mmCIF file of C-alpha atoms in Angstrom:
data_model
loop_
_atom_site.group_PDB
_atom_site.id
_atom_site.type_symbol
_atom_site.label_atom_id
_atom_site.label_comp_id
_atom_site.label_asym_id
_atom_site.label_seq_id
_atom_site.Cartn_x
_atom_site.Cartn_y
_atom_site.Cartn_z
ATOM 1 C CA MET E 1449 0.000 0.000 0.000
ATOM 2 C CA THR E 1450 1.258 3.468 -0.860
ATOM 3 C CA ASP E 1451 1.991 5.710 2.103
ATOM 4 C CA PRO E 1452 -0.405 8.689 1.725
ATOM 5 C CA HIS E 1453 2.117 10.941 3.485
ATOM 6 C CA GLN E 1454 5.069 9.999 1.288
ATOM 7 C CA ASP E 1455 7.401 12.966 0.671
ATOM 8 C CA GLY E 1456 5.314 15.149 2.966
ATOM 9 C CA ARG E 1457 2.321 15.180 0.636
ATOM 10 C CA GLU E 1458 -1.097 13.652 0.929
ATOM 11 C CA LYS E 1459 -3.778 12.950 -1.621
ATOM 12 C CA LEU E 1460 -7.086 14.577 -0.819
ATOM 13 C CA THR E 1461 -10.009 15.285 -3.152
ATOM 14 C CA GLY E 1462 -7.857 14.350 -6.124
ATOM 15 C CA MET E 1463 -5.319 17.082 -5.386
ATOM 16 C CA THR E 1464 -1.932 17.210 -3.767
ATOM 17 C CA ALA E 1465 -2.176 19.230 -0.577
ATOM 18 C CA TYR E 1466 1.241 19.748 0.932
ATOM 19 C CA ASN E 1467 0.128 18.805 4.422
ATOM 20 C CA GLY E 1468 3.124 17.614 6.415
ATOM 21 C CA LEU E 1469 5.741 19.030 4.034
ATOM 22 C CA LYS E 1470 8.993 19.550 5.942
ATOM 23 C CA LEU E 1471 10.409 23.062 6.100
ATOM 24 C CA HIS E 1472 13.784 24.220 7.366
ATOM 25 C CA ARG E 1473 13.762 26.389 10.488
ATOM 26 C CA ARG E 1474 16.309 29.047 11.428
ATOM 27 C CA THR E 1475 16.420 31.800 14.044
ATOM 28 C CA LEU E 1476 17.575 35.255 12.913
ATOM 29 C CA ARG E 1477 17.821 38.551 14.716
ATOM 30 C CA LEU E 1478 16.005 41.152 12.604
ATOM 31 C CA ASP E 1479 15.115 44.695 13.601
ATOM 32 C CA GLY E 1480 15.882 43.943 17.228
ATOM 33 C CA ARG E 1481 13.570 40.919 17.338
ATOM 34 C CA SER E 1482 14.195 37.200 17.210
ATOM 35 C CA TYR E 1483 12.461 35.817 14.103
ATOM 36 C CA THR E 1484 11.819 32.221 13.142
ATOM 37 C CA VAL E 1485 12.515 32.008 9.418
ATOM 38 C CA LEU E 1486 11.063 29.007 7.596
ATOM 39 C CA GLY E 1487 12.256 27.889 4.170
ATOM 40 C CA LEU E 1488 11.896 25.134 1.606
ATOM 41 C CA ARG E 1489 14.218 22.156 1.761
ATOM 42 C CA PRO E 1490 16.613 21.253 -1.109
ATOM 43 C CA GLY E 1491 14.499 18.340 -2.324
ATOM 44 C CA THR E 1492 11.603 20.641 -3.253
ATOM 45 C CA ALA E 1493 11.122 20.509 -7.028
ATOM 46 C CA GLU E 1494 8.698 23.417 -7.491
ATOM 47 C CA ARG E 1495 10.037 26.685 -8.873
ATOM 48 C CA PHE E 1496 8.905 30.314 -9.028
ATOM 49 C CA ALA E 1497 9.808 33.493 -10.868
ATOM 50 C CA VAL E 1498 8.960 37.105 -10.044
ATOM 51 C CA ASN E 1499 8.768 40.120 -12.309
ATOM 52 C CA GLU E 1500 7.242 43.587 -12.410
ATOM 53 C CA PHE E 1501 5.285 44.728 -15.455
ATOM 54 C CA HIS E 1502 3.160 47.851 -15.878
ATOM 55 C CA GLY E 1503 3.276 48.545 -12.146
ATOM 56 C CA THR E 1504 2.077 45.081 -11.137
ATOM 57 C CA TRP E 1505 4.188 42.411 -9.481
ATOM 58 C CA HIS E 1506 3.807 38.890 -10.848
ATOM 59 C CA VAL E 1507 4.625 35.518 -9.372
ATOM 60 C CA VAL E 1508 5.011 33.074 -12.268
ATOM 61 C CA THR E 1509 5.068 29.326 -11.816
ATOM 62 C CA HIS E 1510 3.679 25.971 -12.984
ATOM 63 C CA ARG E 1511 0.715 23.944 -11.760
ATOM 64 C CA ALA E 1512 2.491 22.281 -8.838
ATOM 65 C CA GLY E 1513 4.099 25.595 -7.918
ATOM 66 C CA ALA E 1514 0.711 27.294 -7.642
ATOM 67 C CA LEU E 1515 -0.536 24.550 -5.360
ATOM 68 C CA LEU E 1516 2.592 24.761 -3.216
ATOM 69 C CA LEU E 1517 2.345 28.554 -2.964
ATOM 70 C CA GLY E 1518 -1.291 28.254 -1.939
ATOM 71 C CA SER E 1519 -0.382 25.616 0.629
ATOM 72 C CA LEU E 1520 2.345 27.843 2.092
ATOM 73 C CA LEU E 1521 -0.105 30.734 2.405
ATOM 74 C CA TRP E 1522 -2.719 28.499 4.033
ATOM 75 C CA GLY E 1523 -0.182 27.026 6.436
ATOM 76 C CA MET E 1524 1.146 30.452 7.445
ATOM 77 C CA ALA E 1525 -2.437 31.631 8.020
ATOM 78 C CA HIS E 1526 -2.672 29.006 10.752
ATOM 79 C CA GLN E 1527 0.759 29.783 12.192
ATOM 80 C CA ARG E 1528 0.619 30.506 15.921
ATOM 81 C CA ALA E 1529 4.239 31.324 16.785
ATOM 82 C CA GLN E 1530 5.049 35.012 17.032
ATOM 83 C CA ASN E 1531 7.577 36.587 14.635
ATOM 84 C CA THR E 1532 7.530 33.723 12.122
ATOM 85 C CA VAL E 1533 7.986 34.355 8.404
ATOM 86 C CA LEU E 1534 8.538 32.085 5.425
ATOM 87 C CA VAL E 1535 11.098 32.793 2.694
ATOM 88 C CA VAL E 1536 11.257 31.411 -0.847
ATOM 89 C CA ASP E 1537 14.779 32.091 -2.078
ATOM 90 C CA ARG E 1538 17.389 30.434 -4.252
ATOM 91 C CA PRO E 1539 17.514 27.714 -5.520
ATOM 92 C CA PHE E 1540 13.713 27.785 -5.808
ATOM 93 C CA LEU E 1541 13.682 31.008 -7.846
ATOM 94 C CA ASP E 1542 14.255 31.184 -11.596
ATOM 95 C CA THR E 1543 15.010 34.183 -13.735
ATOM 96 C CA ASN E 1544 11.676 35.361 -15.046
ATOM 97 C CA PRO E 1545 10.374 33.781 -18.280
ATOM 98 C CA PHE E 1546 9.983 37.111 -20.096
ATOM 99 C CA ASP E 1547 13.233 39.094 -19.984
ATOM 100 C CA ALA E 1548 15.307 36.712 -17.808
ATOM 101 C CA GLU E 1549 15.894 39.221 -15.024
ATOM 102 C CA PRO E 1550 16.685 37.717 -11.578
ATOM 103 C CA SER E 1551 13.692 37.187 -9.283
ATOM 104 C CA PRO E 1552 13.567 38.800 -5.852
ATOM 105 C CA PRO E 1553 13.010 36.427 -2.919
ATOM 106 C CA ILE E 1554 9.418 36.003 -1.711
ATOM 107 C CA VAL E 1555 8.494 36.488 1.958
ATOM 108 C CA ILE E 1556 5.155 35.432 3.459
ATOM 109 C CA ALA E 1557 4.642 37.410 6.666
ATOM 110 C CA PRO E 1558 1.514 36.822 8.782
ATOM 111 C CA ALA E 1559 0.659 40.401 9.716
ATOM 112 C CA HIS E 1560 -1.154 39.314 12.877
ATOM 113 C CA LEU E 1561 2.016 37.677 14.221
ATOM 114 C CA ALA E 1562 5.069 39.141 12.498
ATOM 115 C CA PRO E 1563 5.597 42.940 12.323
ATOM 116 C CA PHE E 1564 7.844 42.631 9.263
ATOM 117 C CA GLY E 1565 8.816 46.205 8.462
ATOM 118 C CA ASP E 1566 11.361 47.814 6.169
ATOM 119 C CA ARG E 1567 14.275 47.430 8.565
ATOM 120 C CA ALA E 1568 13.567 43.727 9.099
ATOM 121 C CA ALA E 1569 13.351 43.311 5.314
ATOM 122 C CA ARG E 1570 16.703 45.029 4.773
ATOM 123 C CA GLU E 1571 18.433 42.934 7.415
ATOM 124 C CA LEU E 1572 16.949 39.699 6.071
ATOM 125 C CA ARG E 1573 17.915 40.576 2.495
ATOM 126 C CA ARG E 1574 21.525 41.013 3.553
ATOM 127 C CA ARG E 1575 21.494 37.483 4.997
ATOM 128 C CA LEU E 1576 20.126 35.804 1.866
ATOM 129 C CA PRO E 1577 20.697 33.218 0.620
ATOM 130 C CA LEU E 1578 20.684 31.683 4.072
ATOM 131 C CA SER E 1579 23.890 29.763 4.644
ATOM 132 C CA THR E 1580 23.636 29.028 8.350
ATOM 133 C CA PRO E 1581 22.767 25.407 9.163
ATOM 134 C CA SER E 1582 19.116 24.587 9.698
ATOM 135 C CA GLU E 1583 18.150 24.331 13.364
ATOM 136 C CA GLY E 1584 15.684 21.590 12.524
ATOM 137 C CA THR E 1585 12.499 21.090 10.577
ATOM 138 C CA VAL E 1586 8.853 21.881 11.071
ATOM 139 C CA ARG E 1587 5.954 20.401 9.156
ATOM 140 C CA LEU E 1588 3.609 22.519 7.112
ATOM 141 C CA ARG E 1589 0.044 22.032 8.354
ATOM 142 C CA THR E 1590 -2.672 22.629 5.776
ATOM 143 C CA SER E 1591 -5.632 20.874 7.362
ATOM 144 C CA GLY E 1592 -8.840 21.845 5.582
ATOM 145 C CA TYR E 1593 -7.104 23.260 2.517
ATOM 146 C CA ALA E 1594 -7.822 20.393 0.143
ATOM 147 C CA GLU E 1595 -11.468 20.481 1.178
ATOM 148 C CA ALA E 1596 -11.571 24.238 0.498
ATOM 149 C CA LEU E 1597 -10.098 23.671 -2.964
ATOM 150 C CA ALA E 1598 -12.653 20.967 -3.704
ATOM 151 C CA ASP E 1599 -15.396 23.624 -3.686
ATOM 152 C CA THR E 1600 -13.960 27.125 -3.679
ATOM 153 C CA GLN E 1601 -17.323 28.773 -4.271
ATOM 154 C CA ALA E 1602 -18.746 27.141 -1.158
ATOM 155 C CA TRP E 1603 -15.669 28.171 0.835
ATOM 156 C CA PHE E 1604 -16.018 31.826 -0.124
ATOM 157 C CA ARG E 1605 -19.749 31.690 0.480
ATOM 158 C CA ASN E 1606 -19.440 30.138 3.938
ATOM 159 C CA ARG E 1607 -16.356 31.874 5.313
ATOM 160 C CA PRO E 1608 -16.943 33.919 8.473
ATOM 161 C CA PRO E 1609 -17.044 37.727 8.286
ATOM 162 C CA ARG E 1610 -13.611 39.303 8.485
ATOM 163 C CA HIS E 1611 -13.151 42.097 10.970
ATOM 164 C CA PHE E 1612 -10.063 43.791 12.321
ATOM 165 C CA HIS E 1613 -10.449 45.815 15.521
ATOM 166 C CA GLY E 1614 -14.045 46.590 14.658
ATOM 167 C CA TYR E 1615 -13.398 47.576 11.020
ATOM 168 C CA ASP E 1616 -14.232 45.616 7.920
ATOM 169 C CA GLU E 1617 -10.863 44.181 6.950
ATOM 170 C CA ARG E 1618 -11.294 45.136 3.315
ATOM 171 C CA HIS E 1619 -10.687 48.738 4.429
ATOM 172 C CA ARG E 1620 -7.300 47.653 5.795
ATOM 173 C CA ARG E 1621 -5.806 45.904 2.796
ATOM 174 C CA PRO E 1622 -2.323 44.478 3.221
ATOM 175 C CA VAL E 1623 0.301 46.326 1.208
ATOM 176 C CA ILE E 1624 1.918 43.846 -1.171
ATOM 177 C CA GLY E 1625 5.136 45.017 -2.744
ATOM 178 C CA VAL E 1626 8.917 44.955 -2.770
ATOM 179 C CA ARG E 1627 10.768 46.010 0.352
ATOM 180 C CA ALA E 1628 14.552 46.111 0.301
ATOM 181 C CA GLY E 1629 14.640 43.731 -2.650
ATOM 182 C CA LEU E 1630 12.107 41.258 -1.197
ATOM 183 C CA LEU E 1631 8.591 40.656 -2.529
ATOM 184 C CA VAL E 1632 6.663 40.725 0.745
ATOM 185 C CA LEU E 1633 3.195 39.191 1.029
ATOM 186 C CA PRO E 1634 1.866 40.415 4.377
ATOM 187 C CA GLY E 1635 -1.611 39.512 5.473
ATOM 188 C CA THR E 1636 -3.764 38.567 8.408
ATOM 189 C CA ALA E 1637 -4.891 34.958 8.691
ATOM 190 C CA GLU E 1638 -8.097 35.822 6.818
ATOM 191 C CA TRP E 1639 -6.264 37.350 3.876
ATOM 192 C CA LEU E 1640 -3.674 34.573 3.646
ATOM 193 C CA ARG E 1641 -6.419 31.954 3.532
ATOM 194 C CA GLU E 1642 -8.305 33.884 0.860
ATOM 195 C CA TRP E 1643 -5.187 34.169 -1.307
ATOM 196 C CA ALA E 1644 -4.515 30.456 -0.825
ATOM 197 C CA VAL E 1645 -7.976 29.519 -2.063
ATOM 198 C CA GLU E 1646 -7.629 31.840 -5.064
ATOM 199 C CA ILE E 1647 -4.168 30.591 -6.071
ATOM 200 C CA GLY E 1648 -4.345 26.875 -5.319
ATOM 201 C CA PRO E 1649 -6.850 25.926 -8.066
ATOM 202 C CA LEU E 1650 -4.971 27.726 -10.868
ATOM 203 C CA ASP E 1651 -4.496 25.105 -13.566
ATOM 204 C CA PRO E 1652 -3.693 25.960 -17.208
ATOM 205 C CA ALA E 1653 -4.979 22.533 -18.256
ATOM 206 C CA ARG E 1654 -8.540 23.351 -17.276
ATOM 207 C CA PRO E 1655 -10.922 23.917 -20.199
ATOM 208 C CA GLY E 1656 -10.928 27.478 -21.488
ATOM 209 C CA ALA E 1657 -7.932 28.642 -19.445
ATOM 210 C CA ALA E 1658 -6.598 31.842 -21.042
ATOM 211 C CA SER E 1659 -8.296 30.964 -24.341
ATOM 212 C CA GLY E 1660 -6.325 27.755 -24.604
ATOM 213 C CA LEU E 1661 -2.929 29.504 -24.501
ATOM 214 C CA GLY E 1662 -1.614 27.292 -21.740
ATOM 215 C CA MET E 1663 -1.752 30.019 -19.092
ATOM 216 C CA VAL E 1664 -4.123 31.007 -16.322
ATOM 217 C CA TYR E 1665 -3.820 33.856 -13.851
ATOM 218 C CA ASP E 1666 -5.452 35.461 -10.857
ATOM 219 C CA CYS E 1667 -5.115 38.929 -9.341
ATOM 220 C CA ILE E 1668 -5.110 38.313 -5.617
ATOM 221 C CA HIS E 1669 -5.838 41.983 -4.980
ATOM 222 C CA THR E 1670 -8.559 43.867 -6.798
ATOM 223 C CA ASP E 1671 -6.166 46.806 -7.042
ATOM 224 C CA PHE E 1672 -3.907 44.548 -9.185
ATOM 225 C CA SER E 1673 -0.900 44.891 -6.870
ATOM 226 C CA LEU E 1674 -0.067 41.197 -7.363
ATOM 227 C CA GLU E 1675 -0.896 38.696 -10.094
ATOM 228 C CA VAL E 1676 -0.087 35.004 -10.073
ATOM 229 C CA GLN E 1677 0.455 33.455 -13.517
ATOM 230 C CA VAL E 1678 0.596 29.704 -14.085
ATOM 231 C CA PHE E 1679 1.970 28.293 -17.360
ATOM 232 C CA ASP E 1680 1.753 24.713 -18.550
ATOM 233 C CA ASN E 1681 5.185 25.179 -20.184
ATOM 234 C CA TYR E 1682 6.745 27.297 -17.465
ATOM 235 C CA HIS E 1683 10.145 25.552 -17.444
ATOM 236 C CA ASP E 1684 10.538 25.843 -21.226
ATOM 237 C CA ARG E 1685 9.678 29.529 -21.083
ATOM 238 C CA VAL E 1686 12.300 30.136 -18.406
ATOM 239 C CA THR E 1687 14.908 28.300 -20.481
ATOM 240 C CA ALA E 1688 13.963 30.138 -23.688
ATOM 241 C CA ALA E 1689 14.202 33.576 -22.041
ATOM 242 C CA ARG E 1690 17.562 32.713 -20.496
ATOM 243 C CA LEU E 1691 18.956 31.526 -23.829
ATOM 244 C CA ALA E 1692 17.633 34.641 -25.573
ATOM 245 C CA ARG E 1693 19.300 36.905 -23.054
ATOM 246 C CA GLU E 1694 22.603 35.051 -23.291
ATOM 247 C CA GLN E 1695 22.552 35.385 -27.081
ATOM 248 C CA LEU E 1696 21.768 39.103 -27.002
ATOM 249 C CA GLU E 1697 24.279 39.910 -24.295
ATOM 250 C CA SER E 1698 26.992 38.227 -26.352
ATOM 251 C CA ASP E 1699 26.053 40.326 -29.407
ATOM 252 C CA PRO E 1700 28.116 43.553 -29.476
ATOM 253 C CA ALA E 1701 25.402 45.272 -31.507
ATOM 254 C CA ALA E 1702 22.655 44.566 -28.970
ATOM 255 C CA PRO E 1703 21.575 47.453 -26.714
ATOM 256 C CA LYS E 1704 22.839 47.452 -23.160
ATOM 257 C CA ASP E 1705 20.215 49.540 -21.395
ATOM 258 C CA PRO E 1706 17.412 47.417 -19.892
ATOM 259 C CA ASP E 1707 14.535 49.385 -21.436
ATOM 260 C CA SER E 1708 15.816 48.555 -24.918
ATOM 261 C CA LEU E 1709 17.150 45.088 -24.151
ATOM 262 C CA HIS E 1710 14.127 43.609 -22.391
ATOM 263 C CA PRO E 1711 11.697 43.757 -25.359
ATOM 264 C CA LEU E 1712 14.318 42.085 -27.556
ATOM 265 C CA VAL E 1713 14.809 39.304 -25.009
ATOM 266 C CA TRP E 1714 11.056 38.811 -24.850
ATOM 267 C CA ASP E 1715 10.704 38.622 -28.649
ATOM 268 C CA ARG E 1716 13.666 36.300 -29.157
ATOM 269 C CA GLY E 1717 12.621 34.155 -26.211
ATOM 270 C CA THR E 1718 9.182 33.720 -27.782
ATOM 271 C CA THR E 1719 10.827 32.584 -31.023
ATOM 272 C CA ILE E 1720 13.074 30.110 -29.185
ATOM 273 C CA HIS E 1721 10.158 28.777 -27.176
ATOM 274 C CA THR E 1722 8.071 28.255 -30.318
ATOM 275 C CA ARG E 1723 10.954 26.347 -31.891
ATOM 276 C CA MET E 1724 11.323 24.197 -28.760
ATOM 277 C CA ARG E 1725 7.652 23.240 -28.882
ATOM 278 C CA ARG E 1726 7.822 22.388 -32.595
ATOM 279 C CA ASN E 1727 10.908 20.229 -32.084
ATOM 280 C CA ARG E 1728 9.282 18.407 -29.204
ATOM 281 C CA THR E 1729 6.157 17.776 -31.261
ATOM 282 C CA ALA E 1730 8.249 16.509 -34.167
ATOM 283 C CA ARG E 1731 10.041 14.022 -31.895
ATOM 284 C CA GLN E 1732 6.818 12.536 -30.588
ATOM 285 C CA PRO E 1733 6.161 9.087 -32.106
ATOM 286 C CA ARG E 1734 3.280 8.956 -34.507
ATOM 287 C CA SER E 1735 0.600 6.352 -34.076
ATOM 288 C CA ALA E 1736 0.911 3.350 -36.370
ATOM 289 C CA PRO E 1737 -1.306 3.534 -39.490
ATOM 290 C CA ARG E 1738 -4.380 1.383 -39.502
ATOM 291 C CA THR E 1739 -4.288 -1.737 -41.631
ATOM 292 C CA THR E 1740 -7.246 -3.189 -43.436
ATOM 293 C CA PRO E 1741 -7.674 -6.921 -42.888
#
């Protein structure tokens, strides 16, 4: 019999909910406070990229990455220890699949437990990537998340009212953005759970996703401060953009300033990616022709 908790994952409602996933734990002194900093372990296969476009920050990933990100948000929503944050840093970050710029690390900070301000962000950024030995592991707890994903409409319909010190929490929106080179996702437990339920189901294979272009997205804030994009060919897109940038940077005639270089990387990366898909399709074995008896 297969162990349902193998590799820290369990099968529920036909989905992989990362309940029990092991995370590294370290203690860092930031802004005069002792913080517990959680992070992914080396065996984690999921990858993420971050970029900014037209004033909106994007987290770009693949199907499993979206589910992992949602699970991390859900787990941090139920975190009880004070001053605990979670960091997604190298090697789990790719250059972005558009212009191949490096991705800033991602920090999930439960606002009800961790006052993660600018000074804490600066001090953490200087310590990344974390090289100190892990002090041990903790397990990500996502109880109830798979059930929420099984019927997201029911979850949103039945969730309790969200209030913060007597005010409707929607009047106190968390400020998502980059601080000291970190993409910080701060939110109370209610907001983190909501984001988790919005992000977790993103699947480019679902019928009608992005008009069949192999991409689906969700803006987790109605003010469009953050968008999560999920591609079915995410890894190929990352590779194509990286190759395009390497080619252009080795060309003496190519522009050096980012505003001129980035559109060229994007265009050439699209061409490389299209060629990669055609080559892969050409290598696929064709079905044997039917024979008439």
